[in-house]
Coordinates of C-alpha atoms and ligand atoms in Angstrom, one line a residue:
M1 CA 82.8 102.5 116.3
I2 CA 85.6 104.2 115.0
K3 CA 88.5 103.7 117.4
K4 CA 91.6 105.1 115.6
C5 CA 92.6 108.6 114.7
L6 CA 95.7 108.9 112.2
F7 CA 97.5 112.5 112.3
P8 CA 99.8 112.9 109.4
A9 CA 102.3 115.0 110.9
A10 CA 105.2 114.6 108.4
G11 CA 104.8 117.4 106.0
Y12 CA 107.8 119.9 106.1
G13 CA 105.6 123.3 107.1
T14 CA 107.4 125.6 104.2
R15 CA 104.6 128.4 105.0
F16 CA 105.8 128.5 108.6
L17 CA 109.8 128.8 107.7
P18 CA 112.2 129.2 109.3
F19 CA 110.2 128.1 112.7
T20 CA 109.7 124.7 110.8
K21 CA 113.4 124.5 110.3
A22 CA 114.1 122.2 113.2
M23 CA 110.4 121.9 115.0
P24 CA 107.4 120.2 113.7
K25 CA 104.7 122.9 113.0
E26 CA 102.1 120.6 114.9
M27 CA 103.8 121.8 118.1
L28 CA 103.3 125.4 117.4
P29 CA 101.1 126.7 120.6
I30 CA 98.0 128.1 120.2
V31 CA 98.4 129.9 123.6
N32 CA 100.0 127.5 125.5
K33 CA 98.9 124.3 124.1
P34 CA 100.5 122.7 120.9
L35 CA 98.0 122.2 117.8
M36 CA 98.5 118.6 118.3
Q37 CA 97.3 118.6 121.8
Y38 CA 94.0 120.2 120.4
G39 CA 93.6 117.8 117.9
V40 CA 94.3 114.7 120.3
E41 CA 91.7 116.2 122.5
E42 CA 89.2 116.4 119.7
A43 CA 89.7 112.7 118.7
M44 CA 89.0 111.8 122.7
S45 CA 85.5 114.1 122.7
A46 CA 84.5 111.7 119.5
G47 CA 85.3 108.6 122.0
I48 CA 88.5 107.8 120.3
Y49 CA 91.6 107.1 122.1
N50 CA 93.9 105.2 120.2
M51 CA 96.2 107.9 118.3
A52 CA 98.2 106.7 115.2
I53 CA 101.1 109.5 114.5
V54 CA 103.1 109.7 111.0
T55 CA 106.0 111.6 111.5
G56 CA 108.9 112.2 109.7
R57 CA 112.8 113.8 110.4
G58 CA 112.8 116.8 112.9
K59 CA 109.4 115.7 114.4
R60 CA 110.7 114.1 117.9
A61 CA 109.1 116.9 119.8
I62 CA 105.8 115.2 119.1
E63 CA 106.5 111.9 120.8
D64 CA 108.4 113.7 123.6
H65 CA 105.1 115.8 124.1
F66 CA 102.9 112.9 124.5
D67 CA 105.0 111.0 127.1
I68 CA 105.9 111.5 130.7
S69 CA 108.5 114.0 132.0
Y70 CA 109.9 112.4 135.2
E71 CA 112.0 115.4 136.0
L72 CA 109.4 118.0 135.0
E73 CA 106.8 115.8 137.6
H74 CA 109.2 115.5 140.1
Q75 CA 110.0 119.4 139.7
I76 CA 106.4 120.7 140.4
K77 CA 104.5 117.8 142.1
G78 CA 102.9 119.8 145.1
T79 CA 103.1 123.3 143.6
D80 CA 101.0 125.5 142.3
K81 CA 102.1 125.0 138.7
E82 CA 100.6 121.3 138.9
I83 CA 97.5 122.2 137.1
Y84 CA 99.2 123.2 134.3
L85 CA 99.8 119.3 133.4
N86 CA 96.1 118.2 134.1
D87 CA 94.8 118.0 130.6
I88 CA 98.2 116.2 129.1
R89 CA 98.1 114.0 132.2
K90 CA 94.2 112.9 131.2
I91 CA 95.7 112.3 127.5
L92 CA 98.7 110.2 129.0
N93 CA 96.3 108.3 131.4
T94 CA 93.7 107.4 128.7
C95 CA 95.0 107.6 124.9
S96 CA 97.6 105.0 123.4
F97 CA 100.2 106.7 120.9
S98 CA 101.3 104.7 118.1
Y99 CA 104.2 105.9 115.4
T100 CA 105.1 105.1 112.2
R101 CA 107.6 107.3 110.1
Q102 CA 107.2 108.3 106.4
I103 CA 110.5 108.3 104.8
E104 CA 109.7 110.3 102.0
M105 CA 107.2 113.3 101.7
K106 CA 105.5 112.3 98.7
G107 CA 101.9 113.5 99.9
L108 CA 98.9 113.3 102.2
G109 CA 97.7 110.4 100.5
H110 CA 101.0 108.7 100.7
A111 CA 101.0 109.9 104.4
I112 CA 97.9 108.2 105.1
L113 CA 99.0 104.8 103.0
T114 CA 102.0 104.8 105.2
G115 CA 99.7 104.6 108.4
E116 CA 98.5 101.4 107.3
N117 CA 100.3 99.1 109.7
L118 CA 99.1 101.2 112.8
I119 CA 95.5 101.3 111.6
G120 CA 94.6 97.8 110.1
N121 CA 91.6 96.7 108.5
E122 CA 88.9 98.9 110.2
P123 CA 87.3 102.7 109.5
F124 CA 89.1 105.1 111.1
A125 CA 89.3 109.1 111.6
V126 CA 92.1 111.3 109.8
L127 CA 93.0 114.4 111.6
L128 CA 95.5 117.0 110.2
S129 CA 95.9 119.1 113.3
D130 CA 97.3 122.5 111.5
D131 CA 93.2 122.5 110.9
L132 CA 92.4 123.7 114.4
C133 CA 88.6 123.5 115.0
D134 CA 86.5 125.1 117.3
N135 CA 83.2 124.6 118.4
N136 CA 80.4 125.3 121.2
G137 CA 78.8 121.9 120.8
D138 CA 80.0 118.7 119.8
S139 CA 83.5 119.0 118.1
V140 CA 83.8 118.5 114.3
L141 CA 85.2 114.6 114.3
K142 CA 82.1 114.1 116.7
Q143 CA 79.7 115.5 114.4
M144 CA 81.9 113.1 111.5
C145 CA 81.3 110.1 113.5
K146 CA 77.6 110.5 114.3
I147 CA 77.1 110.7 110.4
Y148 CA 79.2 107.6 110.1
E149 CA 77.2 105.5 112.2
K150 CA 74.6 106.0 110.0
Y151 CA 75.9 105.8 106.6
R152 CA 78.9 103.8 107.1
C153 CA 81.2 105.4 104.3
S154 CA 84.0 107.8 104.1
I155 CA 83.6 111.3 104.9
V156 CA 85.1 114.8 104.4
A157 CA 84.6 117.7 106.1
V158 CA 83.8 120.9 103.8
E159 CA 83.3 124.5 104.2
E160 CA 82.5 127.2 102.1
V161 CA 85.4 129.4 100.5
E162 CA 85.8 132.1 98.5
I163 CA 86.3 131.1 95.1
N164 CA 89.5 132.9 94.9
E165 CA 90.8 130.7 97.6
V166 CA 89.7 127.4 95.9
S167 CA 93.6 126.8 94.5
K168 CA 94.7 125.9 98.3
Y169 CA 92.1 122.8 98.6
G170 CA 90.3 119.9 97.6
V171 CA 87.3 121.0 96.1
I172 CA 84.1 119.1 95.7
S173 CA 80.8 118.8 94.1
G174 CA 77.5 116.5 94.6
K175 CA 74.3 116.1 95.4
K176 CA 72.6 116.9 99.0
I177 CA 70.8 114.3 100.3
D178 CA 70.3 115.8 103.8
N179 CA 71.0 118.2 106.3
N180 CA 74.4 119.3 105.6
I181 CA 75.5 116.2 103.9
I182 CA 76.4 115.8 100.1
V183 CA 76.7 112.7 98.1
V184 CA 80.3 113.3 96.4
D185 CA 80.1 113.2 92.7
N186 CA 83.2 115.0 91.8
M187 CA 86.5 116.0 93.4
M188 CA 89.7 117.7 92.5
E189 CA 92.7 118.9 94.1
K190 CA 93.8 122.6 94.3
P191 CA 92.1 123.6 90.9
N192 CA 92.1 127.1 89.7
K193 CA 88.9 128.8 90.0
E194 CA 87.7 128.2 86.6
E195 CA 87.8 124.9 86.9
A196 CA 86.6 124.2 90.2
P197 CA 83.6 122.1 90.6
S198 CA 82.5 124.5 93.3
N199 CA 83.4 126.4 96.3
L200 CA 83.3 123.6 98.9
A201 CA 86.6 123.0 100.1
V202 CA 87.7 119.9 102.3
I203 CA 89.0 120.7 105.2
G204 CA 91.6 118.4 107.6
R205 CA 88.7 116.0 109.1
Y206 CA 88.1 113.0 107.4
I207 CA 86.3 109.5 108.1
L208 CA 87.8 106.6 106.0
T209 CA 86.9 103.5 105.1
P210 CA 90.1 100.9 105.1
D211 CA 89.6 100.1 101.3
I212 CA 91.2 103.4 101.1
F213 CA 94.4 102.0 101.5
Q214 CA 94.5 99.8 98.6
I215 CA 93.0 102.3 96.4
L216 CA 96.0 104.6 97.5
K217 CA 98.4 101.9 96.7
N218 CA 97.0 102.1 93.0
T219 CA 97.0 105.9 93.0
K220 CA 99.3 107.7 91.0
P221 CA 101.3 111.0 91.6
G222 CA 98.7 113.5 90.9
K223 CA 98.8 117.4 91.5
N224 CA 102.0 118.7 92.5
G225 CA 103.6 115.0 91.8
E226 CA 102.4 113.9 95.2
I227 CA 100.0 111.3 96.1
Q228 CA 96.7 112.9 96.6
I229 CA 94.2 111.5 99.0
T230 CA 91.6 113.4 97.2
D231 CA 92.3 111.2 93.8
A232 CA 92.0 108.1 96.1
L233 CA 88.6 109.3 97.4
L234 CA 87.4 110.0 93.9
E235 CA 88.0 106.8 93.1
Q236 CA 86.2 105.6 96.2
C237 CA 83.2 107.6 95.0
K238 CA 83.2 106.3 91.5
N239 CA 83.0 102.7 93.2
G240 CA 80.7 103.3 96.0
M241 CA 79.8 106.5 98.6
V242 CA 81.9 109.3 99.6
L243 CA 79.9 112.0 101.8
A244 CA 80.9 115.7 102.2
Y245 CA 79.7 117.4 105.4
K246 CA 79.3 120.9 106.0
F247 CA 80.3 120.8 109.7
N248 CA 79.3 123.0 112.6
G249 CA 82.2 125.1 113.8
T250 CA 84.7 127.3 112.9
R251 CA 88.2 126.4 111.3
Y252 CA 91.7 128.0 111.7
D253 CA 94.2 127.2 109.1
C254 CA 97.1 127.3 111.5
G255 CA 99.4 126.0 108.6
S256 CA 99.4 129.5 107.3
V257 CA 100.7 132.6 109.8
D258 CA 97.3 134.6 109.1
G259 CA 95.2 131.6 110.3
F260 CA 97.6 131.0 113.4
I261 CA 97.4 134.7 114.5
K262 CA 93.3 134.6 114.4
A263 CA 93.1 131.5 116.1
T264 CA 95.5 132.5 118.6
N265 CA 93.5 135.9 119.2
V266 CA 90.3 133.9 119.9
F267 CA 91.9 131.2 122.2
Y268 CA 93.8 133.9 124.2
Q269 CA 90.1 135.4 124.9
K270 CA 88.9 132.0 126.1
Y271 CA 91.8 131.1 127.8
K272 CA 91.5 134.5 129.6
G273 CA 88.0 133.7 130.4
Ligands
UTP301 P1 99.9 120.5 104.1 O1 100.3 120.7 102.7 O2 99.3 121.4 104.8 O3 101.3 120.6 104.9 O4 99.6 119.0 104.5 P2 102.9 120.8 104.9 O5 103.4 120.4 103.3 O6 103.8 120.5 105.8 O7 102.8 122.6 104.7 P3 103.2 123.5 103.9 O8 102.2 123.8 102.7 O9 104.9 123.2 103.3 O10 103.5 124.7 104.4 C1 98.6 118.4 105.1 C2 99.2 117.5 106.0 O11 99.8 116.7 105.3 C3 100.7 116.4 106.4 C4 100.9 117.6 106.8 O12 101.8 117.4 108.0 C5 99.8 117.9 107.3 O13 99.3 118.0 108.4 N1 101.6 115.8 105.3 C6 101.8 116.2 104.0 C7 102.4 114.8 105.6 O14 102.3 114.1 106.5 N2 103.2 113.9 104.2 C8 103.4 114.5 103.3 O15 104.1 114.0 102.5 C9 102.6 115.7 103.0

């Protein structure tokens, strides 16, 4: 039912300077695989094979990664190193990639609006690949797609965070209607802990209905002068329904050095078996 996944990947990644001076943070490796490949594999696990990527200046490595490297293929063909390319070959054989460029970094809401031409008039997933999610069962996006099938409205993935951390996130409040599902009645971008409506923070997984594009076109710059998806979603929940979903799994904020190191340690243990 959800056929496309949008990857906003145009941000500057200032928390990871100087690495991000010339390299996209989405290409940071967790063990031997870039963050964005984990994101693409999560989308595939939810049955989504059309990847729509919003890039910006200095992000060429993303396009090169999701492409064939003939020289490399030729070089390692028939050697024992070929297995290292198995996963990426599978991706290239099954997925399509389309790109558009955000010229000015005016915020996540603006990046999503920039992707409108790639998405069109259909519901879609949004995955921020610096939020890496780890699961034993269904991936977070797969869990959300199942909820979408039942409710057919925008859905944000949330998790409880320390109250001192709420100022880093979009924060929601609302009424629980089902196991782990909340109808959102309020949403604030990066509130301070005194004004935060709860400690339920939105993480980088969304399912959005396409009316969000028209709302984003009318959304004024909010917190930090950026066009915020949080403000557009609040508008959407006033006129209809937006759900928040407390997902199963662990999420690592790999856009921060601490989260990146934690994820690296956990995934390294898995890699070693
Ligand atoms: P972040 O705020 O985490 O990313 O945005 P950032 O701005 O790159 O990182 P810092 O805070 O400076 O370290 C969340 C997501 O939205 C994308 C980012 O690439 C990231 O995936 N984004 C943000 C855009 O694509 N365009 C923007 O204008 C802003």
